CSV table of C-alpha atoms in Angstrom, one decimal:
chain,number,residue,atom,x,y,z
A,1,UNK,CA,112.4,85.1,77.9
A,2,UNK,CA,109.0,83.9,76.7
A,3,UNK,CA,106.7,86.1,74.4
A,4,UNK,CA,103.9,86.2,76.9
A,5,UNK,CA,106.4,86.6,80.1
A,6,UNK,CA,108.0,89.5,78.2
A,7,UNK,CA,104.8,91.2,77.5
A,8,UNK,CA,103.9,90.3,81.4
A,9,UNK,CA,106.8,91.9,82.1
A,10,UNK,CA,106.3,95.1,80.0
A,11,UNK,CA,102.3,95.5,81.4
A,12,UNK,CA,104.2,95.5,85.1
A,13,UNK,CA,106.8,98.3,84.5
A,14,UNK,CA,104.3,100.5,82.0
A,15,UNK,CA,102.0,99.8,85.3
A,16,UNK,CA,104.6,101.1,87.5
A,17,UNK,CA,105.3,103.7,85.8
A,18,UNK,CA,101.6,104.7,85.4
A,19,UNK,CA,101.1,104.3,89.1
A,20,UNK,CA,104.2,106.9,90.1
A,21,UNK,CA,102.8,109.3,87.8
A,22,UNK,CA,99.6,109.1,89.3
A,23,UNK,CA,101.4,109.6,92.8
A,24,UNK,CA,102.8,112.6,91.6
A,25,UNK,CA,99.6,114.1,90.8
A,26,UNK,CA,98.3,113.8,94.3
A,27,UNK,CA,101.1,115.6,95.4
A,28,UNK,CA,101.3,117.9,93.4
A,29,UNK,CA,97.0,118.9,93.8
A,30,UNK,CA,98.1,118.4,97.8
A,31,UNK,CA,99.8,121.8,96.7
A,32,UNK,CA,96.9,124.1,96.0
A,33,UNK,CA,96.0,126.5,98.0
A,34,UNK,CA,92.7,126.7,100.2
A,35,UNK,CA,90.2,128.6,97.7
A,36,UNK,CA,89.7,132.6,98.0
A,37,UNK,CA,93.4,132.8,99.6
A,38,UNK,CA,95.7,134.7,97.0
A,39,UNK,CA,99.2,132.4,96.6
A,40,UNK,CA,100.9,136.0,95.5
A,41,UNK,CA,102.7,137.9,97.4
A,42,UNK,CA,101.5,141.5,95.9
A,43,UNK,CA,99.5,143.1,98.5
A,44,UNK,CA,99.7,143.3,102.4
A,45,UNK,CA,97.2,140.7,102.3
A,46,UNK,CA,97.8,137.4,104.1
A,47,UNK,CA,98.4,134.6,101.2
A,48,UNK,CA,98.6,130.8,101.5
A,49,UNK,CA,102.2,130.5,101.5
A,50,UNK,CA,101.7,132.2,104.8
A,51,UNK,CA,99.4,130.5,106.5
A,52,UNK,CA,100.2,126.9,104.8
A,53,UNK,CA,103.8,127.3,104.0
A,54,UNK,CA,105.4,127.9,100.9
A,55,UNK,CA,104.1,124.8,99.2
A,56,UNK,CA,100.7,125.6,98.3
A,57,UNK,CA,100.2,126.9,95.0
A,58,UNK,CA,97.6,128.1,92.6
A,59,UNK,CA,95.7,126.2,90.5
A,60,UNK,CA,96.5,127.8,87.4
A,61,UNK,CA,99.9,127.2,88.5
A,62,UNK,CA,99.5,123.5,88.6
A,63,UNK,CA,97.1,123.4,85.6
A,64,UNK,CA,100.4,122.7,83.2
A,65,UNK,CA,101.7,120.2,84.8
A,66,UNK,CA,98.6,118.3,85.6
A,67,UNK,CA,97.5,118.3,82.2
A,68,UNK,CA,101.2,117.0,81.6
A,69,UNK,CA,100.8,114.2,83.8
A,70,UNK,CA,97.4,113.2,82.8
A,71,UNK,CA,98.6,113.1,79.1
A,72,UNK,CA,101.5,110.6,80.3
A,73,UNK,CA,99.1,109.0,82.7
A,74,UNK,CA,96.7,107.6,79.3
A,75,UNK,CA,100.1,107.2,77.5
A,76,UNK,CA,100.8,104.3,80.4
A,77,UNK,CA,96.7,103.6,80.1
A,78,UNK,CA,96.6,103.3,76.0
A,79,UNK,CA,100.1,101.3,75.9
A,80,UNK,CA,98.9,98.7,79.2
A,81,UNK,CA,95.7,98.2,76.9
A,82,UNK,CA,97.5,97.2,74.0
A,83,UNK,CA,99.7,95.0,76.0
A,84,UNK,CA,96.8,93.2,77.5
A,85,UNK,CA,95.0,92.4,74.3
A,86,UNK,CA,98.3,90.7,72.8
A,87,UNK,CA,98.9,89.0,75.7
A,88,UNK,CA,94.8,87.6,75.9
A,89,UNK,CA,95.1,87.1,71.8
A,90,UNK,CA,98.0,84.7,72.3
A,91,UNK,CA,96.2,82.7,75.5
A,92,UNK,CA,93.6,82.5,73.2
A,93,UNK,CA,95.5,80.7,70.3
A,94,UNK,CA,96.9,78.4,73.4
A,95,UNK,CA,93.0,77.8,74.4
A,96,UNK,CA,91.9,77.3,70.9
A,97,UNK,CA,94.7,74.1,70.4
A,98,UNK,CA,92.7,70.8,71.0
A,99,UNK,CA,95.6,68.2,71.7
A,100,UNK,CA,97.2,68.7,74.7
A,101,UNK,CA,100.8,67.7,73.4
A,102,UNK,CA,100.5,70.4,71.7
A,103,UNK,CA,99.6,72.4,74.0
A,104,UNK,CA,102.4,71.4,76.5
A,105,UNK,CA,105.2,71.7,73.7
A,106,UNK,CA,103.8,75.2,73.0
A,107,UNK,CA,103.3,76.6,76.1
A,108,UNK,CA,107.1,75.2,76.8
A,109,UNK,CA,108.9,76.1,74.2
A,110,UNK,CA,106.9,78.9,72.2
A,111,UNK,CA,105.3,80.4,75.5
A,112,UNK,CA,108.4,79.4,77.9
A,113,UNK,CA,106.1,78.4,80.5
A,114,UNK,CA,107.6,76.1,83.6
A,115,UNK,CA,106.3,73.1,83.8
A,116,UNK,CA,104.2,73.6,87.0
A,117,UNK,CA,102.5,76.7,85.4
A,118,UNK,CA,101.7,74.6,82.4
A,119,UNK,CA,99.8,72.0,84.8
A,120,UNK,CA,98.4,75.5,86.5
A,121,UNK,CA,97.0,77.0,82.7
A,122,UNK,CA,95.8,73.4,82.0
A,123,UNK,CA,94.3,72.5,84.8
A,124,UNK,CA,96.3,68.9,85.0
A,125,UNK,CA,98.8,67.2,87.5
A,126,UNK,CA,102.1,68.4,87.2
A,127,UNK,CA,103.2,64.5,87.0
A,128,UNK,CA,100.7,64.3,84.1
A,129,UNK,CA,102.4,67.8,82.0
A,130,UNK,CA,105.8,66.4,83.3
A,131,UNK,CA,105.1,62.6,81.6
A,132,UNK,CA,104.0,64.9,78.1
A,133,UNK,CA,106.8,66.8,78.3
A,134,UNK,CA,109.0,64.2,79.0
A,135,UNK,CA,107.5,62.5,75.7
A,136,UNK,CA,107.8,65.3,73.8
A,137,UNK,CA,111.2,65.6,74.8
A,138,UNK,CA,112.2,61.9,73.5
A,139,UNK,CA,109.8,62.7,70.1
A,140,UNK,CA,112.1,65.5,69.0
A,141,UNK,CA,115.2,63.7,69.7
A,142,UNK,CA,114.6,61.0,66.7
C-alpha cells in the first residue's frame, strides 16, 4: 500500500474511532438525571431512578468517565492532526515537482496512485497520464 493511502487509511480508522467515542459520551450525559432530583436511594424521597428508570445517574457519577472519554477523544484529535499534516506535506512535495513525468512516475510508484486518480490529482486526461505512464514504463525497461 501507498505511503499516502496508508496514512488515508490511518486518518479513517483514528476518525472512527474518535467518532464512537464521541457517541459514547452522548449516551452516557443522556444518563444524568433531571437537576435537583437525588439519584440515591437514602431517603423516602422520590429519586430519578424512580421516575426515569434506573439509567439516570449523577453527574459526579459520570464526571470520571467523561473526563476519560474527552482525554481519548483529543488523543484521536491530536493523532488525526498529525496524520493530516504528513499527508498535506507529501502532496505538497508532489505539487512542488515541475515535470510531469515525474510526477506521474511518482505518484505511481512512490505514492501508488491508479492511474485515473493521477489524471484526477493532475487535472489531465486519463489517455494523456496513461501515454506517460506507458513511457515511463518502456524508459525503465532499457
Amino acid at each position: 500500500m501507498s505511503k499516502v493511502k496508508s496514512i488515508t487509511a490511518m486518518i479513517n480508522i483514528e476518525t472512527t474511532c474518535k467518532d464512537n467515542l464521541i457517541r459514547r459520551k452522548g449516551r452516557l450525559m443522556s444518563q444524568l438525571a433531571p437537576d435537583g432530583i437525588k439519584t440515591s436511594n437514602l431517603g423516602d424521597d422520590l429519586d430519578a431512578s424512580c421516575i426515569h428508570g434506573n439509567r439516570s445517574r449523577a453527574f459526579e457519577d459520570i464526571l470520571p468517565e467523561v473526563m476519560e472519554l474527552q482525554q481519548q477523544i483529543n488523543e484521536h484529535n491530536r493523532e488525526i492532526d498529525v496524520l493530516v499534516k504528513l499527508k498535506n506535506q507529501i502532496l505538497e512535495q508532489i505539487s512542488s515537482i515541475d515535470n510531469v513525468n515525474t510526477k506521474v512516475k511518482y505518484l505511481r510508484d512512490q505514492v501508488g496512485y491508479s492511474l485515473q486518480e493521477i489524471a484526477l490529482v493532475l487535472d489531465y486526461s486519463y489517455g494523456y497520464v496513461r501515454n506517460i505512464s506507458k513511457k515511463l514504463g518502456s524508459d525503465s525497461e532499457k
